[in-house]
Amino acid sequence: MPAATKDLERKIEKLREKIRHHEYLYYVLDNPEISDADFDKLMQQLKDLETEHPSLVMLDSPTQRVGGKPREGFVKVPHSSPMLSLDNTYNEEELRDWERRVHELSGRSDVDYVCELKLDGMSLALVYEDGRLVRGVTRGDGSVGEDVTLNVRTVRSVPLSIPKERLKKAGIPRDFEVRGELLMPTASFKRINEERERNGLPTFANPRNFTAGTVRQLDSNVTAERRLDYFPYILLQNGRTYFDRHSKTLAALDAAGFKVNQNRKLLRSMDEVWAFIEQWEEKRDSLPYEIDGIVVKVDRTALQDELGFTGKAPRSAIAYKYAARGGVTKLKGIRWQTGRTGKLTPVAELEPIPIGGTTVRNATLHNMDEIRRLGVKIGDWVRVERGGDVIPKVVEVDKDHPRGVTDVEDPEKCPVCGTKVVRTEGEVDYRCVNANCPAKLLGTILHFASRGVMNIDGMGESLVSQLIDRGLAKNVAEIYDLTKKDLLSLERFADKSAQNILDEIENSKKLPLERVIYGLGIRMVGERTAQFLAEHFGSMEELEQAGVEELQNVNEVGPRIAESIVEFFSIPANRKLVDRLGEAGLAFKGKKKERGTKLRGKTFVLTGTLAKHTRDEAKKMIEDAGGKVTGSVSKKTDYVVAGADAGSKLDKAKELGVAVIDEKEMEKLAGQPALSS
Ligand code: IVH
């Protein structure tokens, strides 16, 4: 290798190390040292260098978290040793019984325990060879799991590689396996579910189901967006526990750079264990993810081996399960609630019941179909459950109580404005179609002000309702006309709190164009679409003027979204609103992502394994040249790019007479100099 290349290689690897370090600070320690912008800059430098020198790209580079070859399904992989589960206990007595058995079977009474949170996700094994992540495998049936490596690589707290020195210092061999819990933080769950709801997609019942669905996604881009997290708690070599104490395992994983859960403790008696359990039952609501109990583990590995197994669970560990936060109460009635999009949701009005530290008075029943599925009648006793800060929901009718007799009726009128509601053929939901319905206004302003949109902290339901009632916010733009005097005239506002809100409002003007677009609440335009629109048009004016055709040139925008956008801007009141937001000084200019025009209007589908490019690179190449990549072949597809082992999409292309090209031709069309392999 020429000296110049060696130097370059060293430079690139140094940059990678730097990025890995900052990823670790951010995603594992939650304690970044540099700003997001500076981090993005480093990442961009690396991407540029790797694009210039594709032969120097390594699989464990921080740029390689997303992408990889397309998947047609998941390959089954045997585990190095069975992935077991845990026996459960539900009260102190059962826990003490377990301890007694541990004492009897081991013949000792001085047993140390490690207590950990029982994270409510799914277990996942990670195999490292020579310090590099080579495989991520789901639990499956315990003996054989599914290879989900491509998706696991997108989880930022999973190290793609660990330097030799670091492993050595941590005392971990170069080839090892880690097992732990993959989960979705409550905030991501809420954010994505809300976005799905807004975009008319089915929502997930809880973060655990969502995690399982996410890690089995065929498209690793989707997994990447959903921000999963991973906490390891087992370290194996050749299928066997490596350290002589569990507490050492956790400390070593910590030292190697894994995100070991910090809420753990080495304890010397069952009384201390019980205190730990009680303490976390109270604090569980303050965690950013869900737990369903505490796991108690015998610390010494030798003792663990001695204790052995019962069926599929080790005798040396036990789960203490917290009672599901729920309860049974009487359903007093159903109230219909109109949301931002006009959708009516049935809310169960309950006899108040304390659940997990708060009094629950209302719970969602989703829609009329759900009411029928549960067979719920007014006057029934129902079981209500609440997870994290997720909205409580009615999960079943408690048939041990006398049944209610009153059927739930379909809604006829919007509960807020009284307009007759409509239900489109084939849809489950009823909608209020009155454009000026105050309930829609409330939802619209709350969406606009929420975190992740215009981020106006403190602008919650009580403030916004008051503003609407007093005629101080007839639309989102009027937020920017609010004065301190206006705010001081409201309940519970003093000089300082009023000033805080005004500062928050002022700060929101600094947010980029994509946030403003997202904040408009255009149907089917979520966070990601807003981002693509901002990048494509670079200004609000250009977006406003775009037609259905032009809009469909935007990444991931199909005819339905394009029409929804055009319809939004065709309404004079909306255009006026946008003008007023512009006058208020919100960001109406962004940075256009310059794209070529060579492939303008052309739609591509990628299939099979490409030899020289990852799927993401190929997609980027086409998009940078102005083209678009979609997932399925139709008559509208211009080209199918087929790599090795192309499957059904290639057949479909042939059937429809769509042009099939290879990677080289794709490069040529995109105007790229063909890369040598
Ligand atoms: S140890 C031998 N520790 O709970 C079994 N499991 O109900 C090893 N879980 O399948 C599991 N948090 O998915 C362990 N701190 C923790 C855990 C934990 C959650 C899950 C895990 C396991 C299930 C058993």
XYZ file of C-alpha atoms and ligand atoms in Angstrom:
701
model
C 0.000 0.000 0.000
C 1.457 3.437 -0.934
C 2.461 5.634 2.013
C -0.090 8.303 1.082
C -2.928 5.787 1.327
C -1.643 4.578 4.667
C -1.673 8.148 5.960
C -5.172 8.668 4.695
C -6.297 5.427 6.257
C -4.843 6.533 9.563
C -6.543 9.898 9.284
C -9.931 8.315 8.560
C -9.572 5.828 11.402
C -8.681 8.639 13.794
C -11.779 10.528 12.772
C -13.860 7.369 13.311
C -12.401 6.946 16.786
C -13.317 10.510 17.600
C -16.883 9.996 16.407
C -17.202 6.719 18.307
C -16.059 8.507 21.444
C -18.729 11.196 21.027
C -21.366 8.595 20.210
C -20.450 6.863 23.458
C -20.726 10.093 25.433
C -24.069 10.875 23.864
C -25.846 7.542 23.543
C -24.364 5.519 26.396
C -23.460 8.061 29.044
C -26.111 10.586 28.081
C -23.493 13.257 28.634
C -22.331 14.852 25.359
C -19.322 17.134 25.258
C -19.945 18.719 21.881
C -23.030 20.176 20.223
C -25.186 18.177 17.806
C -24.053 20.513 15.049
C -20.378 19.836 15.744
C -21.084 16.122 15.871
C -22.877 16.315 12.526
C -19.885 18.161 11.115
C -17.498 15.385 12.130
C -19.847 12.808 10.671
C -20.079 14.765 7.423
C -16.282 14.964 7.196
C -16.107 11.211 7.563
C -18.862 10.626 5.024
C -17.085 12.887 2.527
C -13.782 11.084 3.007
C -15.436 7.702 2.645
C -17.305 8.792 -0.476
C -14.031 9.956 -1.984
C -12.299 6.734 -1.001
C -14.896 3.983 -1.026
C -12.278 1.268 -0.754
C -11.461 2.501 2.755
C -15.034 2.112 4.065
C -15.194 -0.370 6.940
C -18.284 -2.140 8.187
C -17.712 -0.864 11.717
C -17.501 2.765 10.605
C -20.050 5.018 12.354
C -21.382 5.871 8.886
C -22.434 2.272 8.342
C -25.195 1.964 10.923
C -27.966 2.131 8.383
C -28.170 0.362 5.082
C -26.770 -2.926 3.995
C -28.276 -5.419 1.693
C -32.018 -5.703 1.253
C -33.680 -8.413 3.244
C -36.250 -10.807 1.974
C -36.650 -12.391 5.400
C -34.698 -13.279 8.509
C -32.269 -16.154 8.708
C -32.578 -18.548 11.634
C -29.478 -18.832 13.828
C -28.838 -21.276 16.692
C -27.806 -19.750 20.036
C -24.438 -20.633 21.585
C -26.361 -21.791 24.659
C -30.098 -21.647 25.349
C -31.570 -18.211 26.024
C -33.553 -18.889 29.157
C -36.362 -17.057 30.820
C -37.069 -16.289 34.462
C -39.545 -17.607 36.991
C -41.807 -14.965 38.440
C -42.845 -14.033 41.959
C -45.640 -11.661 42.822
C -45.294 -10.997 46.559
C -42.771 -10.875 49.374
C -43.632 -14.354 50.630
C -42.894 -15.979 47.284
C -39.633 -14.096 47.129
C -38.587 -15.287 50.587
C -39.515 -18.854 49.568
C -37.164 -18.529 46.634
C -34.379 -17.358 48.956
C -35.020 -20.326 51.258
C -34.586 -22.717 48.332
C -31.346 -20.999 47.353
C -30.072 -21.462 50.916
C -31.165 -25.099 51.114
C -29.800 -26.160 47.751
C -26.469 -24.397 48.193
C -26.069 -25.158 51.869
C -25.099 -21.545 52.559
C -26.859 -18.609 54.082
C -24.448 -15.803 53.133
C -25.545 -15.269 49.550
C -24.933 -11.972 47.721
C -27.534 -10.778 45.258
C -27.518 -8.290 42.419
C -30.791 -6.461 41.866
C -31.560 -5.042 38.442
C -34.555 -3.438 36.845
C -36.687 -5.820 34.824
C -36.758 -3.891 31.584
C -39.891 -4.327 29.539
C -38.415 -4.952 26.112
C -37.217 -8.065 24.317
C -34.049 -10.035 24.873
C -31.381 -9.944 22.220
C -27.970 -11.595 21.838
C -25.017 -9.770 20.294
C -22.062 -11.734 19.015
C -18.674 -9.997 18.780
C -15.673 -11.426 17.000
C -12.304 -9.761 17.380
C -14.110 -6.890 19.088
C -16.458 -6.318 16.164
C -20.222 -6.822 16.184
C -20.933 -9.653 13.749
C -24.430 -10.766 14.675
C -27.562 -9.696 16.508
C -30.014 -12.508 17.204
C -33.512 -12.437 18.730
C -34.420 -14.913 21.450
C -36.751 -16.871 19.174
C -37.698 -20.123 20.902
C -34.631 -19.913 23.135
C -32.530 -22.343 21.065
C -32.835 -20.739 17.653
C -33.383 -17.041 17.008
C -33.533 -14.745 14.014
C -30.602 -12.828 12.614
C -31.538 -9.146 12.884
C -27.993 -7.777 12.615
C -28.764 -5.013 10.116
C -31.418 -3.565 12.371
C -29.392 -3.968 15.544
C -26.547 -2.004 13.951
C -28.815 1.055 13.875
C -29.161 1.085 17.673
C -26.788 3.839 18.729
C -25.980 2.455 22.166
C -24.753 -0.818 20.607
C -21.017 -0.480 19.878
C -20.160 -1.657 16.350
C -16.609 -2.306 17.440
C -14.620 -2.026 20.618
C -10.893 -1.245 20.542
C -8.589 -4.052 21.659
C -7.113 -1.970 24.471
C -10.521 -1.157 25.844
C -11.564 -4.815 25.900
C -8.298 -5.727 27.528
C -8.729 -3.114 30.213
C -12.251 -4.337 30.853
C -10.916 -7.903 31.054
C -13.166 -9.114 28.232
C -11.915 -11.572 25.570
C -11.889 -10.508 21.901
C -14.584 -13.045 20.965
C -17.609 -12.848 23.205
C -21.370 -12.696 23.348
C -23.538 -10.211 25.164
C -27.186 -10.703 26.030
C -29.504 -8.001 27.153
C -32.704 -6.124 26.634
C -33.660 -4.128 23.568
C -36.328 -1.557 24.287
C -38.072 1.534 23.078
C -37.946 4.536 25.416
C -41.406 5.796 26.368
C -40.802 9.166 24.697
C -39.991 7.578 21.312
C -42.984 5.283 21.688
C -45.293 8.190 22.350
C -43.838 10.367 19.622
C -44.003 7.726 16.928
C -47.416 6.444 17.960
C -48.820 9.963 17.924
C -47.303 10.571 14.535
C -48.782 7.306 13.256
C -52.132 8.289 14.637
C -51.968 11.681 12.935
C -51.027 10.038 9.685
C -53.855 7.563 9.907
C -51.616 4.523 10.538
C -52.407 1.810 13.089
C -50.804 2.436 16.493
C -48.955 -0.021 18.738
C -50.414 -1.082 22.087
C -47.205 -0.796 24.125
C -43.470 -0.133 23.724
C -42.628 -3.847 23.939
C -44.760 -4.763 20.937
C -43.403 -1.776 19.127
C -39.807 -2.884 19.845
C -40.473 -6.370 18.561
C -42.092 -4.978 15.418
C -39.237 -2.552 14.928
C -36.353 -4.988 15.221
C -38.039 -7.265 12.710
C -38.481 -4.459 10.183
C -37.245 -5.332 6.736
C -36.062 -1.784 6.162
C -33.284 -0.836 8.574
C -33.953 2.852 7.880
C -37.224 2.469 9.757
C -35.477 0.799 12.692
C -32.914 3.596 12.769
C -35.593 6.255 13.030
C -37.307 4.612 15.943
C -34.443 5.104 18.352
C -34.262 1.837 20.226
C -31.945 1.384 23.183
C -30.018 -1.642 24.424
C -28.997 -2.619 27.962
C -26.814 -5.734 28.307
C -26.769 -7.930 31.430
C -25.026 -11.161 30.404
C -21.520 -11.817 29.061
C -20.603 -15.203 27.619
C -17.627 -16.869 26.051
C -18.428 -20.028 24.121
C -21.895 -19.996 25.647
C -20.632 -19.858 29.244
C -20.631 -17.051 31.802
C -17.197 -15.465 31.707
C -16.645 -13.747 35.077
C -16.886 -15.344 38.493
C -19.404 -12.794 39.729
C -22.373 -11.189 38.037
C -21.439 -7.805 39.504
C -18.074 -8.124 37.728
C -19.810 -8.882 34.429
C -21.821 -5.691 34.681
C -18.788 -3.609 35.655
C -16.755 -5.061 32.765
C -19.520 -4.405 30.213
C -19.681 -0.884 31.548
C -15.922 -0.459 31.127
C -16.087 -1.836 27.580
C -18.498 0.934 26.602
C -21.862 -0.830 26.719
C -24.856 0.945 28.194
C -25.275 -1.085 31.359
C -28.268 -0.004 33.371
C -27.023 2.078 36.274
C -30.009 1.349 38.495
C -28.532 -1.818 39.952
C -27.150 -2.821 43.311
C -25.107 -5.529 44.939
C -26.956 -6.469 48.135
C -26.181 -8.767 51.012
C -29.597 -9.710 52.394
C -33.186 -10.271 51.363
C -34.247 -7.322 53.498
C -32.064 -5.063 51.369
C -33.477 -6.684 48.223
C -37.005 -6.032 49.395
C -36.166 -2.383 50.103
C -34.781 -2.071 46.557
C -37.997 -3.537 45.124
C -40.210 -1.190 47.120
C -38.092 1.814 46.285
C -38.349 1.188 42.531
C -42.044 0.476 42.598
C -42.461 4.063 43.707
C -39.912 5.498 41.315
C -40.782 3.500 38.206
C -42.817 6.325 36.704
C -39.781 8.574 36.658
C -37.822 6.244 34.342
C -37.603 7.058 30.622
C -38.601 3.461 29.762
C -40.981 0.875 31.132
C -40.094 -1.751 33.709
C -42.382 -4.532 34.876
C -40.443 -5.611 37.941
C -37.058 -6.290 39.472
C -34.703 -9.185 38.703
C -32.795 -10.648 41.651
C -29.683 -12.637 40.716
C -27.240 -14.673 42.781
C -23.932 -12.872 42.380
C -21.459 -15.774 42.371
C -21.203 -17.722 39.124
C -20.058 -20.888 40.911
C -23.189 -20.791 43.026
C -25.325 -20.170 39.967
C -23.887 -23.294 38.339
C -24.505 -25.292 41.489
C -28.132 -24.199 41.671
C -28.850 -25.262 38.106
C -32.205 -24.938 36.344
C -35.870 -25.738 36.612
C -37.263 -26.292 33.135
C -36.393 -23.163 31.227
C -35.315 -20.898 34.054
C -32.222 -20.713 36.261
C -32.800 -21.288 39.995
C -30.235 -18.607 40.699
C -32.371 -15.696 39.497
C -35.945 -14.666 39.990
C -38.203 -11.938 38.681
C -40.337 -9.976 41.093
C -43.205 -8.650 39.006
C -44.926 -5.433 39.886
C -48.672 -5.589 39.599
C -49.724 -4.271 36.175
C -50.714 -0.731 36.857
C -54.358 -1.091 36.444
C -57.561 -1.697 38.233
C -61.218 -2.458 37.849
C -63.731 0.335 38.017
C -67.168 1.289 36.813
C -67.774 2.811 33.409
C -70.094 5.723 34.023
C -70.430 6.885 30.467
C -68.782 7.570 27.141
C -67.839 11.007 25.914
C -66.720 11.716 22.374
C -63.675 13.903 21.941
C -62.738 15.763 18.784
C -59.023 15.861 17.921
C -56.901 18.110 15.763
C -57.838 16.365 12.542
C -61.510 16.289 13.458
C -61.410 12.618 14.400
C -63.794 11.631 17.196
C -62.390 9.348 19.914
C -64.597 7.695 22.546
C -63.359 8.449 26.050
C -64.502 6.231 28.898
C -65.692 8.227 31.911
C -64.788 6.179 34.944
C -65.501 6.026 38.624
C -62.123 7.549 39.726
C -59.494 4.947 40.521
C -55.881 5.366 41.676
C -53.380 3.754 39.285
C -49.614 4.060 39.709
C -49.692 7.252 41.727
C -52.337 9.169 39.783
C -56.098 9.176 39.866
C -57.520 7.958 36.603
C -60.897 9.350 35.604
C -60.810 8.848 31.862
C -59.465 6.167 29.558
C -59.468 5.747 25.825
C -61.620 3.245 23.990
C -60.004 3.997 20.592
C -63.032 3.739 18.317
C -66.413 2.119 17.748
C -64.822 -1.114 16.498
C -62.910 -1.482 19.752
C -66.084 -0.869 21.765
C -67.780 -3.678 19.846
C -64.767 -5.969 20.186
C -64.758 -5.545 23.967
C -68.545 -5.809 24.088
C -68.574 -2.936 26.527
C -71.806 -1.384 27.823
C -72.322 1.658 29.999
C -72.580 0.536 33.619
C -70.093 -2.321 33.110
C -67.095 -2.761 35.381
C -64.001 -2.545 33.238
C -60.316 -3.225 33.651
C -58.198 -0.139 33.006
C -54.436 -0.245 32.473
C -51.784 2.362 32.245
C -48.182 1.985 31.091
C -45.611 4.739 31.611
C -47.113 8.051 30.679
C -49.174 6.377 28.001
C -52.871 7.251 28.086
C -54.856 4.780 30.220
C -57.004 2.403 28.257
C -59.929 0.086 28.856
C -58.633 -3.424 28.214
C -61.583 -5.648 29.090
C -64.962 -5.959 30.688
C -64.835 -7.539 34.160
C -67.588 -10.095 33.887
C -67.525 -10.979 37.603
C -69.492 -7.818 38.290
C -73.115 -7.232 37.332
C -73.218 -6.162 33.698
C -74.253 -2.774 32.384
C -77.261 -2.562 30.108
C -76.911 0.608 28.055
C -75.406 0.203 24.586
C -72.849 2.705 23.387
C -74.329 4.706 20.551
C -72.497 5.924 17.485
C -71.898 9.686 17.694
C -74.107 11.949 15.606
C -72.758 15.401 16.275
C -69.390 16.901 17.098
C -69.436 17.310 20.897
C -67.784 20.691 20.619
C -69.356 22.536 17.703
C -72.439 20.417 17.120
C -71.782 19.847 13.409
C -73.136 16.544 12.099
C -70.269 14.033 11.941
C -69.405 11.925 8.911
C -67.853 8.550 8.440
C -66.256 7.817 5.097
C -67.048 4.464 3.563
C -64.562 1.873 4.769
C -63.187 4.041 7.604
C -63.550 3.272 11.294
C -63.563 6.814 12.587
C -66.169 9.525 12.626
C -64.989 13.039 11.819
C -66.143 16.578 12.420
C -65.862 18.363 9.097
C -66.334 21.897 10.410
C -63.101 23.721 9.564
C -63.690 26.236 12.375
C -64.392 23.727 15.110
C -62.716 25.008 18.341
C -61.647 21.465 19.281
C -59.600 21.293 16.128
C -58.076 24.639 17.011
C -57.061 23.406 20.457
C -55.461 20.282 18.970
C -53.766 22.301 16.250
C -52.221 24.785 18.668
C -51.122 22.043 21.065
C -49.458 20.202 18.184
C -47.790 23.383 16.972
C -46.409 24.217 20.425
C -45.347 20.690 21.351
C -41.820 19.439 21.857
C -40.349 18.235 18.586
C -42.429 20.844 16.739
C -42.139 24.513 17.803
C -41.087 23.502 21.301
C -42.929 26.197 23.238
C -42.514 24.812 26.721
C -45.377 25.647 29.069
C -47.974 26.026 26.346
C -50.144 23.141 27.470
C -53.842 22.433 27.440
C -54.814 24.733 30.308
C -53.084 27.777 28.809
C -54.242 27.113 25.250
C -57.872 26.533 26.342
C -57.858 29.852 28.146
C -56.346 31.618 25.148
C -59.021 30.169 22.890
C -61.848 30.984 25.323
C -60.768 34.608 25.506
C -60.336 34.930 21.781
C -56.595 35.493 22.159
C -55.637 32.608 19.840
C -57.909 32.176 16.868
C -55.079 30.437 15.031
C -51.448 29.458 15.654
C -50.109 32.727 14.267
C -51.812 34.728 17.001
C -49.510 33.108 19.558
C -46.887 35.471 18.209
C -49.028 38.538 18.953
C -49.437 37.705 22.633
C -48.305 40.365 25.097
C -47.422 40.139 28.744
C -50.640 41.949 29.542
C -52.626 39.252 27.736
C -50.930 36.525 29.726
C -51.253 38.325 33.054
C -54.997 38.505 32.527
C -55.171 34.692 32.607
C -55.496 32.426 35.617
C -52.308 31.408 37.376
C -49.981 33.795 35.578
C -47.504 36.042 37.315
C -44.843 38.284 35.883
C -42.169 35.590 35.779
C -44.304 32.803 34.303
C -45.663 35.185 31.674
C -42.139 36.252 30.739
C -41.054 32.600 30.493
C -43.780 31.859 27.984
C -42.918 34.955 25.961
C -39.248 33.877 25.921
C -40.250 30.404 24.788
C -42.370 31.882 22.006
C -39.507 34.131 20.943
C -37.074 31.197 20.929
C -39.348 29.168 18.692
C -38.673 31.652 15.890
C -35.155 30.299 15.664
C -36.313 26.802 14.768
C -35.675 25.654 11.208
C -38.103 25.587 8.301
C -38.931 21.883 8.644
C -40.345 22.466 12.122
C -42.603 25.222 10.833
C -43.839 22.973 8.028
C -44.442 20.166 10.501
C -46.193 22.600 12.838
C -48.773 23.555 10.224
C -50.431 20.221 10.873
C -50.994 19.311 7.233
C -52.622 15.902 7.130
C -50.169 13.082 6.479
C -47.161 15.393 6.790
C -45.160 14.059 9.718
C -41.769 15.028 10.989
C -39.855 13.132 8.336
C -41.927 14.312 5.395
C -41.602 17.901 6.623
C -37.845 17.458 6.605
C -37.821 16.189 3.022
C -40.115 19.016 1.916
C -37.842 21.611 3.517
C -34.788 20.102 1.855
C -36.444 19.891 -1.521
C -38.011 23.336 -1.689
C -35.732 25.314 0.607
C -38.452 27.856 1.334
C -42.061 28.102 2.414
C -42.924 30.124 -0.706
C -41.771 27.383 -3.042
C -43.620 24.759 -1.058
C -46.820 26.814 -1.145
C -46.682 27.070 -4.899
C -45.801 23.467 -5.649
C -48.274 21.381 -7.600
C -49.121 17.716 -7.130
C -46.620 16.643 -9.798
C -43.710 18.609 -8.373
C -44.485 17.440 -4.842
C -44.202 13.864 -5.918
C -40.576 14.458 -6.814
C -39.937 14.806 -3.108
C -38.562 11.836 -1.291
C -41.264 9.555 0.096
C -44.099 11.799 -1.111
C -46.738 9.901 -3.015
C -49.987 11.102 -4.593
C -52.015 11.066 -1.363
C -49.573 13.209 0.584
C -49.065 15.516 -2.409
C -52.807 16.074 -2.664
C -53.139 16.717 1.022
C -50.458 19.427 0.804
C -52.017 21.081 -2.237
C -55.414 21.000 -0.577
C -54.000 22.636 2.547
C -52.515 25.540 0.630
C -55.577 25.932 -1.591
C -57.597 27.096 1.415
C -57.314 30.907 1.637
C -57.452 30.908 5.450
C -54.443 28.596 5.573
C -52.489 30.774 3.159
C -53.247 33.819 5.236
C -52.130 31.966 8.328
C -48.839 31.034 6.715
C -48.294 34.663 5.683
C -48.830 35.776 9.252
C -46.328 33.236 10.531
C -43.842 34.647 8.042
C -44.533 38.186 9.247
C -44.013 37.029 12.825
C -40.454 36.123 11.830
C -40.536 32.332 11.725
C -37.974 30.550 9.586
C -39.359 30.498 6.051
C -36.036 29.887 4.391
C -34.049 26.694 4.742
C -31.185 25.068 3.007
C -32.144 23.481 -0.254
C -30.397 20.216 -0.648
C -29.034 20.642 -4.110
C -30.058 17.764 -6.265
C -29.167 17.151 -9.840
C -31.742 17.110 -12.583
C -30.501 14.190 -14.668
C -33.016 11.783 -13.191
C -35.752 14.258 -12.503
C -39.172 12.639 -12.594
C -37.711 9.137 -12.831
C -38.685 6.452 -10.372
C -36.401 3.580 -9.436
C -36.830 0.376 -7.485
C -33.771 -1.388 -6.052
C -33.727 -5.147 -5.681
C -31.201 -7.855 -4.905
C -27.708 -7.320 -3.540
C -25.718 -4.642 -5.289
C -22.008 -5.357 -5.499
C -20.477 -1.939 -5.060
C -23.021 0.130 -3.187
C -25.059 -0.325 -0.090
C -28.717 0.229 -0.655
C -28.493 3.580 1.059
C -25.671 4.725 -1.190
C -27.547 3.721 -4.307
C -30.655 5.491 -3.054
C -28.651 8.604 -2.306
C -26.996 8.522 -5.723
C -30.362 8.385 -7.461
C -31.884 11.024 -5.235
C -28.907 13.341 -5.603
C -29.409 13.153 -9.363
C -33.046 14.208 -8.877
C -34.626 10.759 -9.088
C -36.778 8.924 -6.637
C -36.582 5.451 -5.109
C -39.708 3.576 -4.126
C -40.274 0.196 -2.547
C -42.512 -1.596 -5.001
C -42.637 -2.074 -8.752
C -45.641 -0.666 -10.604
C -46.424 0.592 -14.060
C -45.089 3.974 -12.925
C -41.629 2.575 -12.205
C -39.078 3.690 -14.795
C -36.191 1.415 -13.854
C -35.594 -1.583 -11.671
C -31.966 -1.841 -10.577
C -31.284 -5.531 -10.081
C -28.357 -6.910 -8.105
C -27.486 -10.504 -7.270
C -30.269 -12.801 -6.033
C -33.012 -10.395 -7.092
C -36.368 -11.897 -6.272
C -40.021 -11.133 -6.857
C -39.505 -7.481 -7.752
C -37.476 -8.513 -10.761
C -40.237 -10.898 -11.872
C -42.778 -8.138 -11.454
C -40.649 -5.749 -13.549
C -40.461 -8.294 -16.331
C -44.179 -8.904 -16.131
C -44.950 -5.184 -16.427
C -42.264 -4.542 -19.031
C -40.319 -2.146 -16.797
C -36.686 -1.553 -17.827
C -34.269 -3.636 -15.767
C -30.763 -2.256 -15.388
C -27.657 -3.190 -13.441
C -25.541 -1.167 -11.057
C -23.210 0.147 -13.784
C -26.093 1.453 -15.860
C -27.534 3.087 -12.765
C -24.256 4.926 -12.217
C -24.250 6.024 -15.814
C -27.814 7.295 -15.698
C -27.065 9.191 -12.500
C -24.092 10.751 -14.247
C -21.613 9.208 -11.826
C -18.201 8.122 -12.977
C -18.379 4.339 -12.692
C -16.501 3.269 -9.574
C -14.066 0.482 -10.004
C -14.845 -2.462 -7.799
S -31.757 -11.966 33.077
C -31.718 -16.548 32.400
N -32.111 -9.427 33.580
O -37.040 -10.796 31.282
C -32.577 -15.431 32.009
N -33.678 -10.512 32.171
O -38.899 -12.867 32.047
C -31.767 -14.218 31.844
N -35.431 -9.063 31.306
O -36.108 -13.035 28.782
C -32.536 -13.017 31.949
N -34.729 -7.227 32.296
O -35.940 -10.527 28.244
C -32.585 -10.516 32.942
N -32.268 -7.185 34.089
C -32.739 -8.261 33.453
C -33.888 -8.214 32.643
C -34.333 -9.375 32.017
C -35.641 -7.769 31.494
C -36.281 -9.941 30.485
C -35.508 -10.842 29.556
C -35.959 -12.232 29.893
C -37.267 -11.978 30.578
C -37.649 -13.109 31.490
